């Protein structure tokens, strides 16, 4: 998605993971501090506290964005229904996708299920996005907003990444932070 710009650098702990056609955009560990970097787009699977760039990322955490942030900024008018929770995200997203598809709507299944959100093509004003959002994706997000946000349930999970249950809960609730007054949040009232 970002190949449209020639000001994009790529870094991977294992340079073999970067396709040949992008080799000219590679930045190595020793070069990173010498570049003026405005934003850092990070894969949600990367734990900033355990990767090769942990010191750099820790100092520049305010610059970190996610694919969900970029999508939300580029397509603010498209309807987004985002599902998160510890269990049942994929099932709920799939059922909702099938219901909307059966009503002949232009609907896409993205996020942690289906296509990565920035890989979607031919997006129109009426395209609706069903987004499965993991705690990893939400943890780094800053600008992502959803018209309908659903938190199915929360129980202790991924504590090796979030370090404690409170941080895990906070990452899930980030789905609500950028919602507007006209948006909807659906949560289980009885879930402590």
XYZ file of N, CA, C and O in Angstrom:
768
model
N 0.825 -1.196 0.000
C 0.000 0.000 0.000
C 0.871 1.262 0.000
O 0.562 2.238 -0.644
N 1.963 1.213 0.712
C 2.833 2.386 0.841
C 3.852 2.509 -0.291
O 4.646 3.436 -0.289
N 3.806 1.601 -1.261
C 4.780 1.670 -2.347
C 4.595 2.902 -3.232
O 5.444 3.218 -4.042
N 3.505 3.631 -3.035
C 3.235 4.838 -3.820
C 4.238 5.946 -3.504
O 4.372 6.892 -4.251
N 4.903 5.831 -2.381
C 5.860 6.861 -1.992
C 7.284 6.338 -2.097
O 7.532 5.168 -1.853
N 8.213 7.191 -2.488
C 9.610 6.768 -2.542
C 10.326 7.137 -1.239
O 11.515 6.976 -1.112
N 9.592 7.645 -0.298
C 10.163 8.039 0.996
C 9.846 6.993 2.065
O 9.759 7.307 3.232
N 9.665 5.776 1.653
C 9.295 4.703 2.564
C 10.483 3.764 2.742
O 11.034 3.262 1.768
N 10.876 3.547 3.991
C 11.961 2.619 4.294
C 11.374 1.347 4.890
O 10.349 1.380 5.560
N 12.040 0.234 4.670
C 11.601 -1.047 5.205
C 12.662 -1.603 6.145
O 13.862 -1.516 5.863
N 12.205 -2.166 7.253
C 13.119 -2.825 8.172
C 12.490 -4.125 8.620
O 11.294 -4.201 8.893
N 13.300 -5.155 8.694
C 12.887 -6.438 9.232
C 14.088 -7.012 9.957
O 15.213 -6.877 9.482
N 13.857 -7.636 11.103
C 14.972 -8.273 11.812
C 15.682 -9.274 10.915
O 16.869 -9.504 11.043
N 14.921 -9.867 9.994
C 15.481 -10.820 9.032
C 15.266 -10.252 7.631
O 14.175 -10.326 7.089
N 16.311 -9.693 7.045
C 16.200 -9.039 5.734
C 15.747 -9.983 4.629
O 15.238 -9.543 3.607
N 15.870 -11.274 4.835
C 15.419 -12.251 3.830
C 13.904 -12.216 3.666
O 13.374 -12.694 2.673
N 13.204 -11.644 4.636
C 11.742 -11.560 4.561
C 11.254 -10.482 3.592
O 10.079 -10.454 3.248
N 12.139 -9.580 3.179
C 11.739 -8.476 2.297
C 11.917 -8.903 0.846
O 12.986 -9.367 0.445
N 10.863 -8.755 0.053
C 10.898 -9.146 -1.362
C 11.965 -8.361 -2.119
O 12.235 -7.208 -1.810
N 12.535 -8.993 -3.146
C 13.603 -8.371 -3.939
C 13.222 -7.013 -4.497
O 14.022 -6.095 -4.511
N 11.989 -6.876 -4.968
C 11.575 -5.619 -5.595
C 11.604 -4.437 -4.628
O 11.577 -3.290 -5.041
N 11.682 -4.695 -3.324
C 11.712 -3.624 -2.331
C 13.103 -3.433 -1.711
O 13.260 -2.648 -0.779
N 14.111 -4.113 -2.236
C 15.465 -4.058 -1.660
C 16.017 -2.636 -1.602
O 16.749 -2.291 -0.691
N 15.645 -1.795 -2.568
C 16.166 -0.419 -2.589
C 15.626 0.411 -1.426
O 16.177 1.450 -1.075
N 14.553 -0.055 -0.793
C 13.940 0.675 0.312
C 14.392 0.182 1.690
O 13.961 0.703 2.704
N 15.272 -0.802 1.703
C 15.698 -1.368 2.981
C 16.572 -0.376 3.740
O 17.440 0.277 3.177
N 16.312 -0.284 5.012
C 17.160 0.500 5.909
C 17.700 -0.486 6.946
O 16.954 -1.324 7.449
N 18.972 -0.413 7.214
C 19.521 -1.370 8.176
C 19.563 -0.756 9.574
O 19.363 0.443 9.761
N 19.851 -1.580 10.521
C 19.832 -1.212 11.930
C 20.716 0.005 12.219
O 20.343 0.883 12.982
N 21.876 0.074 11.594
C 22.820 1.173 11.846
C 22.391 2.494 11.194
O 22.852 3.546 11.601
N 21.540 2.442 10.184
C 21.110 3.652 9.472
C 19.888 4.326 10.093
O 19.624 5.485 9.824
N 19.175 3.615 10.897
C 17.857 4.088 11.326
C 17.904 5.419 12.074
O 17.050 6.268 11.885
N 18.896 5.633 12.889
C 18.982 6.887 13.648
C 19.406 8.075 12.796
O 19.202 9.217 13.193
N 19.976 7.815 11.634
C 20.431 8.911 10.774
C 19.334 9.426 9.836
O 19.530 10.413 9.145
N 18.188 8.769 9.821
C 17.089 9.160 8.938
C 16.038 9.957 9.705
O 15.777 9.701 10.871
N 15.430 10.907 9.008
C 14.293 11.618 9.585
C 13.052 10.772 9.282
O 12.642 10.647 8.138
N 12.501 10.195 10.302
C 11.351 9.304 10.129
C 10.147 9.937 10.806
O 10.169 10.246 11.998
N 9.101 10.171 9.995
C 7.891 10.823 10.499
C 6.943 9.841 11.173
O 6.340 10.154 12.200
N 6.770 8.678 10.549
C 5.841 7.680 11.059
C 6.473 6.306 10.953
O 7.250 6.036 10.043
N 6.082 5.453 11.860
C 6.531 4.064 11.855
C 5.281 3.208 11.743
O 4.406 3.254 12.614
N 5.185 2.485 10.644
C 4.047 1.587 10.445
C 4.538 0.205 10.845
O 5.448 -0.333 10.233
N 3.924 -0.347 11.854
C 4.430 -1.579 12.436
C 3.442 -2.722 12.239
O 2.227 -2.520 12.290
N 3.969 -3.887 11.987
C 3.132 -5.077 11.928
C 2.639 -5.368 13.341
O 3.420 -5.324 14.296
N 1.350 -5.668 13.505
C 0.816 -5.886 14.855
C 1.493 -7.030 15.599
O 1.531 -7.033 16.816
N 2.045 -7.982 14.871
C 2.689 -9.124 15.514
C 4.009 -8.788 16.174
O 4.554 -9.587 16.932
N 4.524 -7.602 15.922
C 5.820 -7.219 16.480
C 5.626 -6.652 17.878
O 4.856 -5.718 18.087
N 6.336 -7.225 18.819
C 6.327 -6.718 20.189
C 7.485 -5.732 20.296
O 8.647 -6.117 20.212
N 7.174 -4.456 20.465
C 8.223 -3.424 20.454
C 9.237 -3.624 21.576
O 10.360 -3.148 21.478
N 8.864 -4.338 22.606
C 9.794 -4.538 23.716
C 10.734 -5.722 23.502
O 11.637 -5.937 24.303
N 10.537 -6.474 22.416
C 11.352 -7.669 22.213
C 12.015 -7.752 20.844
O 12.664 -8.732 20.542
N 11.875 -6.749 20.010
C 12.470 -6.809 18.680
C 13.825 -6.103 18.659
O 14.227 -5.458 19.630
N 14.517 -6.223 17.554
C 15.852 -5.649 17.410
C 15.851 -4.123 17.583
O 16.811 -3.547 18.062
N 14.758 -3.478 17.200
C 14.659 -2.020 17.290
C 13.978 -1.547 18.581
O 13.477 -0.429 18.645
N 13.960 -2.370 19.622
C 13.182 -2.049 20.819
C 13.541 -0.691 21.419
O 12.648 0.056 21.818
N 14.798 -0.325 21.470
C 15.175 0.973 22.054
C 14.664 2.119 21.182
O 14.105 3.089 21.685
N 14.850 1.985 19.877
C 14.396 3.023 18.947
C 12.871 3.164 18.992
O 12.342 4.265 19.068
N 12.177 2.047 18.951
C 10.714 2.079 18.975
C 10.181 2.597 20.307
O 9.185 3.322 20.346
N 10.840 2.258 21.380
C 10.427 2.748 22.684
C 10.536 4.275 22.756
O 9.636 4.944 23.263
N 11.607 4.822 22.206
C 11.801 6.272 22.190
C 10.854 6.983 21.216
O 10.585 8.169 21.368
N 10.380 6.256 20.212
C 9.549 6.845 19.160
C 8.141 6.255 19.114
O 7.496 6.266 18.075
N 7.660 5.765 20.222
C 6.347 5.107 20.245
C 5.233 6.026 19.745
O 4.269 5.577 19.143
N 5.362 7.323 19.969
C 4.329 8.268 19.513
C 4.230 8.319 17.986
O 3.221 8.774 17.447
N 5.247 7.851 17.280
C 5.238 7.852 15.813
C 4.648 6.561 15.230
O 4.452 6.456 14.029
N 4.398 5.577 16.074
C 3.924 4.278 15.592
C 2.454 4.349 15.196
O 1.612 4.833 15.952
N 2.167 3.862 14.000
C 0.801 3.729 13.484
C 0.591 2.286 13.046
O 1.539 1.530 12.875
N -0.667 1.942 12.808
C -1.003 0.605 12.317
C -1.689 0.702 10.963
O -2.087 1.786 10.527
N -1.856 -0.446 10.345
C -2.596 -0.482 9.089
C -4.031 -0.007 9.300
O -4.619 0.648 8.445
N -4.601 -0.276 10.470
C -5.958 0.190 10.769
C -6.014 1.719 10.830
O -6.984 2.329 10.376
N -4.970 2.334 11.381
C -4.911 3.803 11.428
C -4.879 4.388 10.024
O -5.614 5.323 9.712
N -3.994 3.851 9.192
C -3.858 4.360 7.823
C -5.178 4.219 7.084
O -5.646 5.145 6.433
N -5.803 3.060 7.211
C -7.084 2.825 6.547
C -8.137 3.820 7.026
O -8.854 4.418 6.221
N -8.226 4.010 8.315
C -9.227 4.915 8.884
C -9.011 6.352 8.411
O -9.977 7.070 8.135
N -7.764 6.765 8.298
C -7.455 8.115 7.827
C -7.732 8.273 6.328
O -8.157 9.336 5.885
N -7.481 7.225 5.556
C -7.679 7.288 4.096
C -9.138 7.087 3.681
O -9.554 7.575 2.634
N -9.901 6.361 4.470
C -11.299 6.062 4.129
C -12.219 6.396 5.313
O -12.906 5.525 5.856
N -12.280 7.655 5.709
C -13.062 8.012 6.905
C -14.573 7.875 6.718
O -15.296 7.749 7.696
N -15.055 7.896 5.474
C -16.507 7.877 5.247
C -17.080 6.476 5.064
O -18.289 6.313 5.086
N -16.212 5.480 4.887
C -16.723 4.118 4.745
C -17.196 3.587 6.092
O -16.589 3.861 7.126
N -18.282 2.833 6.049
C -18.810 2.226 7.270
C -17.876 1.108 7.711
O -17.463 0.267 6.909
N -17.578 1.113 9.014
C -16.709 0.100 9.590
C -17.405 -0.521 10.798
O -17.853 0.191 11.700
N -17.495 -1.837 10.782
C -18.013 -2.591 11.919
C -16.846 -3.424 12.424
O -16.326 -4.266 11.700
N -16.434 -3.168 13.646
C -15.232 -3.810 14.167
C -15.583 -4.678 15.362
O -16.278 -4.243 16.281
N -15.095 -5.912 15.316
C -15.366 -6.892 16.358
C -14.045 -7.237 17.044
O -13.057 -7.547 16.382
N -14.046 -7.193 18.366
C -12.904 -7.662 19.142
C -13.433 -8.453 20.323
O -14.631 -8.513 20.568
N -12.540 -9.041 21.058
C -12.889 -9.875 22.203
C -11.885 -10.999 22.297
O -11.053 -11.182 21.400
N -11.953 -11.751 23.339
C -11.012 -12.861 23.508
C -11.432 -14.045 22.643
O -10.606 -14.644 21.964
N -12.701 -14.361 22.638
C -13.192 -15.516 21.884
C -14.388 -15.127 21.017
O -15.168 -14.256 21.383
N -14.498 -15.780 19.856
C -15.674 -15.622 19.003
C -15.577 -14.543 17.941
O -16.546 -14.309 17.215
N -14.429 -13.879 17.821
C -14.295 -12.792 16.841
C -14.492 -13.290 15.411
O -15.277 -12.720 14.659
N -13.778 -14.331 15.043
C -13.837 -14.833 13.664
C -15.235 -15.318 13.305
O -15.747 -15.031 12.224
N -15.854 -16.052 14.215
C -17.208 -16.563 13.970
C -18.192 -15.416 13.798
O -18.994 -15.397 12.854
N -18.137 -14.439 14.692
C -19.055 -13.299 14.630
C -18.848 -12.494 13.349
O -19.811 -12.123 12.672
N -17.589 -12.242 13.001
C -17.288 -11.497 11.770
C -17.791 -12.243 10.536
O -18.386 -11.637 9.641
N -17.558 -13.540 10.497
C -17.968 -14.342 9.347
C -19.490 -14.354 9.206
O -20.018 -14.190 8.098
N -20.198 -14.539 10.303
C -21.665 -14.546 10.245
C -22.204 -13.193 9.786
O -23.088 -13.121 8.931
N -21.671 -12.119 10.337
C -22.106 -10.781 9.956
C -21.804 -10.506 8.485
O -22.640 -9.960 7.751
N -20.631 -10.914 8.039
C -20.244 -10.764 6.632
C -21.249 -11.491 5.721
O -21.725 -10.925 4.737
N -21.570 -12.730 6.063
C -22.497 -13.518 5.240
C -23.899 -12.900 5.211
O -24.555 -12.892 4.170
N -24.340 -12.378 6.335
C -25.661 -11.733 6.390
C -25.703 -10.524 5.459
O -26.624 -10.372 4.651
N -24.692 -9.664 5.555
C -24.668 -8.461 4.718
C -24.467 -8.809 3.246
O -25.052 -8.180 2.363
N -23.646 -9.819 2.977
C -23.406 -10.260 1.598
C -24.698 -10.805 0.983
O -24.993 -10.562 -0.192
N -25.471 -11.534 1.781
C -26.752 -12.081 1.302
C -27.767 -10.989 1.000
O -28.752 -11.233 0.306
N -27.545 -9.784 1.505
C -28.398 -8.638 1.196
C -27.800 -7.795 0.069
O -28.163 -6.636 -0.113
N -26.881 -8.409 -0.682
C -26.259 -7.796 -1.868
C -25.526 -6.484 -1.572
O -25.500 -5.586 -2.406
N -24.942 -6.389 -0.403
C -24.153 -5.212 -0.063
C -22.693 -5.453 -0.431
O -22.214 -6.593 -0.424
N -21.977 -4.387 -0.752
C -20.542 -4.473 -1.011
C -19.856 -4.490 0.347
O -19.650 -3.453 0.976
N -19.557 -5.679 0.834
C -18.999 -5.859 2.168
C -17.675 -6.602 2.068
O -17.507 -7.480 1.222
N -16.731 -6.237 2.903
C -15.404 -6.862 2.914
C -15.110 -7.391 4.313
O -15.417 -6.745 5.310
N -14.476 -8.547 4.354
C -14.061 -9.183 5.600
C -12.555 -8.980 5.732
O -11.781 -9.494 4.921
N -12.120 -8.201 6.714
C -10.722 -7.785 6.783
C -10.194 -7.811 8.221
O -10.888 -8.171 9.146
N -8.953 -7.354 8.333
C -8.310 -7.261 9.640
C -7.592 -8.539 9.958
O -6.797 -9.035 9.158
N -7.898 -9.101 11.107
C -7.246 -10.328 11.558
C -7.846 -11.562 10.873
O -7.463 -12.672 11.162
N -8.799 -11.339 9.975
C -9.457 -12.405 9.218
C -9.596 -11.894 7.782
O -9.671 -10.696 7.548
N -9.618 -12.767 6.838
C -9.763 -12.323 5.444
C -8.509 -11.618 4.960
O -7.402 -11.950 5.350
N -8.684 -10.613 4.122
C -7.550 -9.862 3.585
C -7.049 -8.826 4.582
O -7.844 -8.252 5.324
N -5.731 -8.538 4.542
C -5.263 -7.377 5.306
C -6.009 -6.145 4.788
O -6.270 -6.027 3.590
N -6.352 -5.244 5.661
C -7.234 -4.135 5.284
C -6.652 -3.256 4.181
O -7.376 -2.763 3.331
N -5.342 -3.077 4.145
C -4.742 -2.239 3.107
C -4.565 -2.976 1.780
O -4.158 -2.377 0.791
N -4.879 -4.256 1.745
C -4.803 -5.021 0.496
C -6.111 -4.945 -0.291
O -6.174 -5.395 -1.435
N -7.137 -4.382 0.299
C -8.437 -4.275 -0.378
C -8.349 -3.331 -1.577
O -7.719 -2.285 -1.500
N -9.001 -3.709 -2.659
C -9.023 -2.919 -3.899
C -10.458 -2.537 -4.236
O -11.405 -3.090 -3.688
N -10.586 -1.600 -5.158
C -11.903 -1.164 -5.642
C -12.851 -0.849 -4.492
O -13.921 -1.428 -4.352
N -12.425 0.092 -3.683
C -13.228 0.534 -2.545
C -14.114 1.697 -2.991
O -13.628 2.669 -3.548
N -15.397 1.540 -2.756
C -16.359 2.568 -3.118
C -16.957 3.187 -1.860
O -16.790 2.659 -0.760
N -17.661 4.274 -2.030
C -18.255 4.988 -0.897
C -19.170 4.079 -0.076
O -19.242 4.178 1.143
N -19.882 3.161 -0.742
C -20.838 2.292 -0.052
C -20.221 0.985 0.449
O -20.925 0.158 1.027
N -18.935 0.804 0.244
C -18.278 -0.415 0.725
C -18.281 -0.425 2.252
O -17.906 0.552 2.890
N -18.724 -1.547 2.809
C -18.784 -1.728 4.260
C -17.675 -2.695 4.657
O -17.452 -3.704 3.991
N -17.004 -2.398 5.755
C -15.910 -3.236 6.221
C -16.263 -3.896 7.549
O -16.631 -3.218 8.504
N -16.157 -5.219 7.566
C -16.258 -5.991 8.795
C -14.809 -6.269 9.177
O -14.075 -6.921 8.436
N -14.388 -5.764 10.321
C -12.991 -5.833 10.717
C -12.850 -6.638 12.004
O -13.449 -6.287 13.031
N -12.084 -7.705 11.921
C -11.727 -8.428 13.142
C -10.461 -7.781 13.679
O -9.443 -7.746 13.003
N -10.523 -7.254 14.890
C -9.386 -6.540 15.471
C -8.845 -7.284 16.685
O -9.568 -7.524 17.657
N -7.577 -7.618 16.610
C -6.924 -8.287 17.732
C -6.420 -7.252 18.729
O -6.308 -6.062 18.422
N -6.077 -7.708 19.903
C -5.502 -6.807 20.906
C -4.189 -6.230 20.409
O -3.849 -5.085 20.707
N -3.447 -7.009 19.615
C -2.170 -6.530 19.073
C -2.399 -5.354 18.119
O -1.669 -4.374 18.151
N -3.398 -5.463 17.247
C -3.698 -4.380 16.308
C -4.168 -3.129 17.040
O -3.753 -2.025 16.725
N -5.030 -3.303 18.006
C -5.597 -2.168 18.718
C -4.579 -1.503 19.646
O -4.628 -0.290 19.859
N -3.658 -2.276 20.177
C -2.693 -1.765 21.134
C -1.892 -0.591 20.583
O -1.660 0.391 21.282
N -1.464 -0.667 19.336
C -0.648 0.390 18.732
C -1.475 1.463 18.029
O -0.945 2.486 17.624
N -2.760 1.235 17.844
C -3.561 2.173 17.036
C -3.774 3.503 17.749
O -3.849 3.565 18.979
N -3.870 4.545 16.943
C -4.081 5.893 17.478
C -5.292 6.589 16.842
O -5.996 7.329 17.498
N -5.498 6.363 15.551
C -6.529 7.096 14.809
C -7.689 6.224 14.359
O -8.684 6.741 13.875
N -7.561 4.918 14.496
C -8.601 4.020 14.009
C -9.914 4.313 14.711
O -9.974 4.477 15.921
N -10.971 4.415 13.908
C -12.300 4.570 14.486
C -13.279 3.716 13.702
O -13.098 3.482 12.517
N -14.291 3.265 14.396
C -15.268 2.364 13.817
C -16.663 2.887 14.118
O -16.914 3.407 15.198
N -17.560 2.737 13.153
C -18.942 3.195 13.346
C -19.686 2.324 14.342
O -20.503 2.813 15.114
N -19.400 1.038 14.278
C -19.973 0.099 15.243
C -18.808 -0.720 15.791
O -18.108 -1.393 15.040
N -18.601 -0.639 17.092
C -17.527 -1.386 17.757
C -18.146 -2.390 18.714
O -19.006 -2.039 19.518
N -17.692 -3.621 18.611
C -18.240 -4.697 19.435
C -17.104 -5.345 20.228
O -16.104 -5.762 19.647
N -17.287 -5.397 21.543
C -16.387 -6.168 22.405
C -17.202 -7.361 22.885
O -18.123 -7.210 23.692
N -16.877 -8.534 22.359
C -17.672 -9.728 22.660
C -17.495 -10.191 24.098
O -18.462 -10.511 24.779
N -16.248 -10.278 24.532
C -15.924 -10.793 25.860
C -14.449 -10.507 26.122
O -13.700 -10.250 25.178
N -14.058 -10.542 27.357
C -12.644 -10.375 27.695
C -12.308 -11.318 28.842
O -12.944 -11.287 29.892
N -11.324 -12.168 28.583
C -10.772 -13.021 29.631
C -9.257 -13.035 29.430
O -8.773 -12.699 28.343
N -8.483 -13.369 30.455
C -7.018 -13.279 30.345
C -6.465 -14.038 29.144
O -6.754 -15.212 28.945
N -5.709 -13.325 28.306
C -5.108 -13.914 27.113
C -3.950 -13.022 26.678
O -3.939 -11.823 26.972
N -3.001 -13.579 25.989
C -1.843 -12.836 25.454
C -1.118 -12.030 26.529
O -0.596 -10.952 26.266
N -1.075 -12.557 27.740
C -0.433 -11.828 28.827
C 1.086 -11.784 28.674
O 1.738 -10.901 29.241
N 1.648 -12.695 27.877
C 3.090 -12.630 27.585
C 3.424 -11.373 26.789
O 4.538 -10.872 26.855
N 2.457 -10.855 26.078
C 2.645 -9.643 25.279
C 2.211 -8.392 26.047
O 2.875 -7.372 26.024
N 1.090 -8.469 26.714
C 0.523 -7.302 27.401
C 0.996 -7.193 28.862
O 0.699 -6.204 29.516
N 1.644 -8.226 29.371
C 2.251 -8.275 30.703
C 1.266 -8.439 31.846
O 1.586 -9.043 32.850
N 0.065 -7.886 31.721
C -0.935 -8.103 32.761
C -2.331 -7.939 32.153
O -2.488 -7.420 31.052
N -3.320 -8.393 32.895
C -4.696 -8.396 32.412
C -5.217 -6.973 32.190
O -5.956 -6.709 31.244
N -4.820 -6.031 33.020
C -5.256 -4.642 32.889
C -4.824 -4.064 31.536
O -5.615 -3.404 30.851
N -3.583 -4.297 31.131
C -3.092 -3.812 29.826
C -3.857 -4.465 28.679
O -4.155 -3.825 27.669
N -4.139 -5.765 28.827
C -4.898 -6.484 27.805
C -6.300 -5.875 27.659
O -6.765 -5.615 26.543
N -6.958 -5.614 28.779
C -8.290 -4.992 28.757
C -8.217 -3.624 28.076
O -9.037 -3.291 27.227
N -7.213 -2.829 28.443
C -7.069 -1.494 27.862
C -6.890 -1.569 26.350
O -7.474 -0.774 25.608
N -6.118 -2.548 25.877
C -5.923 -2.672 24.422
C -7.248 -2.953 23.722
O -7.513 -2.415 22.647
N -8.097 -3.748 24.308
C -9.411 -4.051 23.724
C -10.320 -2.812 23.731
O -11.021 -2.541 22.774
N -10.269 -2.048 24.819
C -11.142 -0.882 24.936
C -10.689 0.289 24.069
O -11.440 1.239 23.884
N -9.497 0.199 23.489
C -9.055 1.253 22.572
C -9.963 1.332 21.349
O -9.997 2.339 20.660
N -10.719 0.276 21.103
C -11.664 0.256 19.984
C -12.724 1.353 20.135
O -13.316 1.809 19.162
N -12.932 1.818 21.363
C -13.977 2.811 21.645
C -13.460 4.244 21.675
O -14.253 5.186 21.608
N -12.161 4.437 21.780
C -11.595 5.763 22.048
C -11.910 6.825 21.002
O -12.129 7.980 21.351
N -11.901 6.479 19.737
C -12.098 7.480 18.685
C -13.510 7.508 18.115
O -13.748 8.132 17.087
N -14.419 6.850 18.786
C -15.793 6.864 18.291
C -16.431 8.235 18.514
O -16.081 8.957 19.445
N -17.378 8.552 17.642
C -18.111 9.815 17.733
C -19.468 9.558 18.393
O -19.867 8.415 18.588
N -20.182 10.624 18.685
C -21.490 10.498 19.331
C -22.491 9.715 18.499
O -23.426 9.139 19.046
N -22.322 9.696 17.181
C -23.266 8.985 16.313
C -22.903 7.507 16.132
O -23.636 6.759 15.516
N -21.754 7.087 16.675
C -21.301 5.709 16.545
C -21.897 4.848 17.666
O -22.432 5.365 18.640
N -21.754 3.536 17.502
C -22.303 2.595 18.465
C -21.197 1.729 19.058
O -20.300 1.297 18.346
N -21.317 1.469 20.345
C -20.445 0.524 21.040
C -21.336 -0.548 21.642
O -22.314 -0.234 22.329
N -21.014 -1.792 21.364
C -21.810 -2.906 21.876
C -20.894 -3.744 22.766
O -19.881 -4.278 22.304
N -21.261 -3.819 24.045
C -20.474 -4.614 24.995
C -21.424 -5.455 25.829
O -22.613 -5.127 25.974
N -20.907 -6.521 26.390
C -21.690 -7.405 27.256
C -21.803 -6.744 28.627
O -20.809 -6.590 29.344
N -22.993 -6.329 28.977
C -23.235 -5.598 30.222
C -22.847 -6.407 31.474
O -22.399 -5.858 32.465
N -23.013 -7.725 31.410
C -22.756 -8.561 32.581
C -21.292 -8.981 32.694
O -20.895 -9.567 33.692
N -20.472 -8.678 31.682
C -19.060 -9.054 31.721
C -18.329 -8.124 32.678
O -18.238 -6.926 32.471
N -17.814 -8.672 33.772
C -17.138 -7.849 34.776
C -15.937 -7.144 34.206
O -15.534 -6.101 34.647
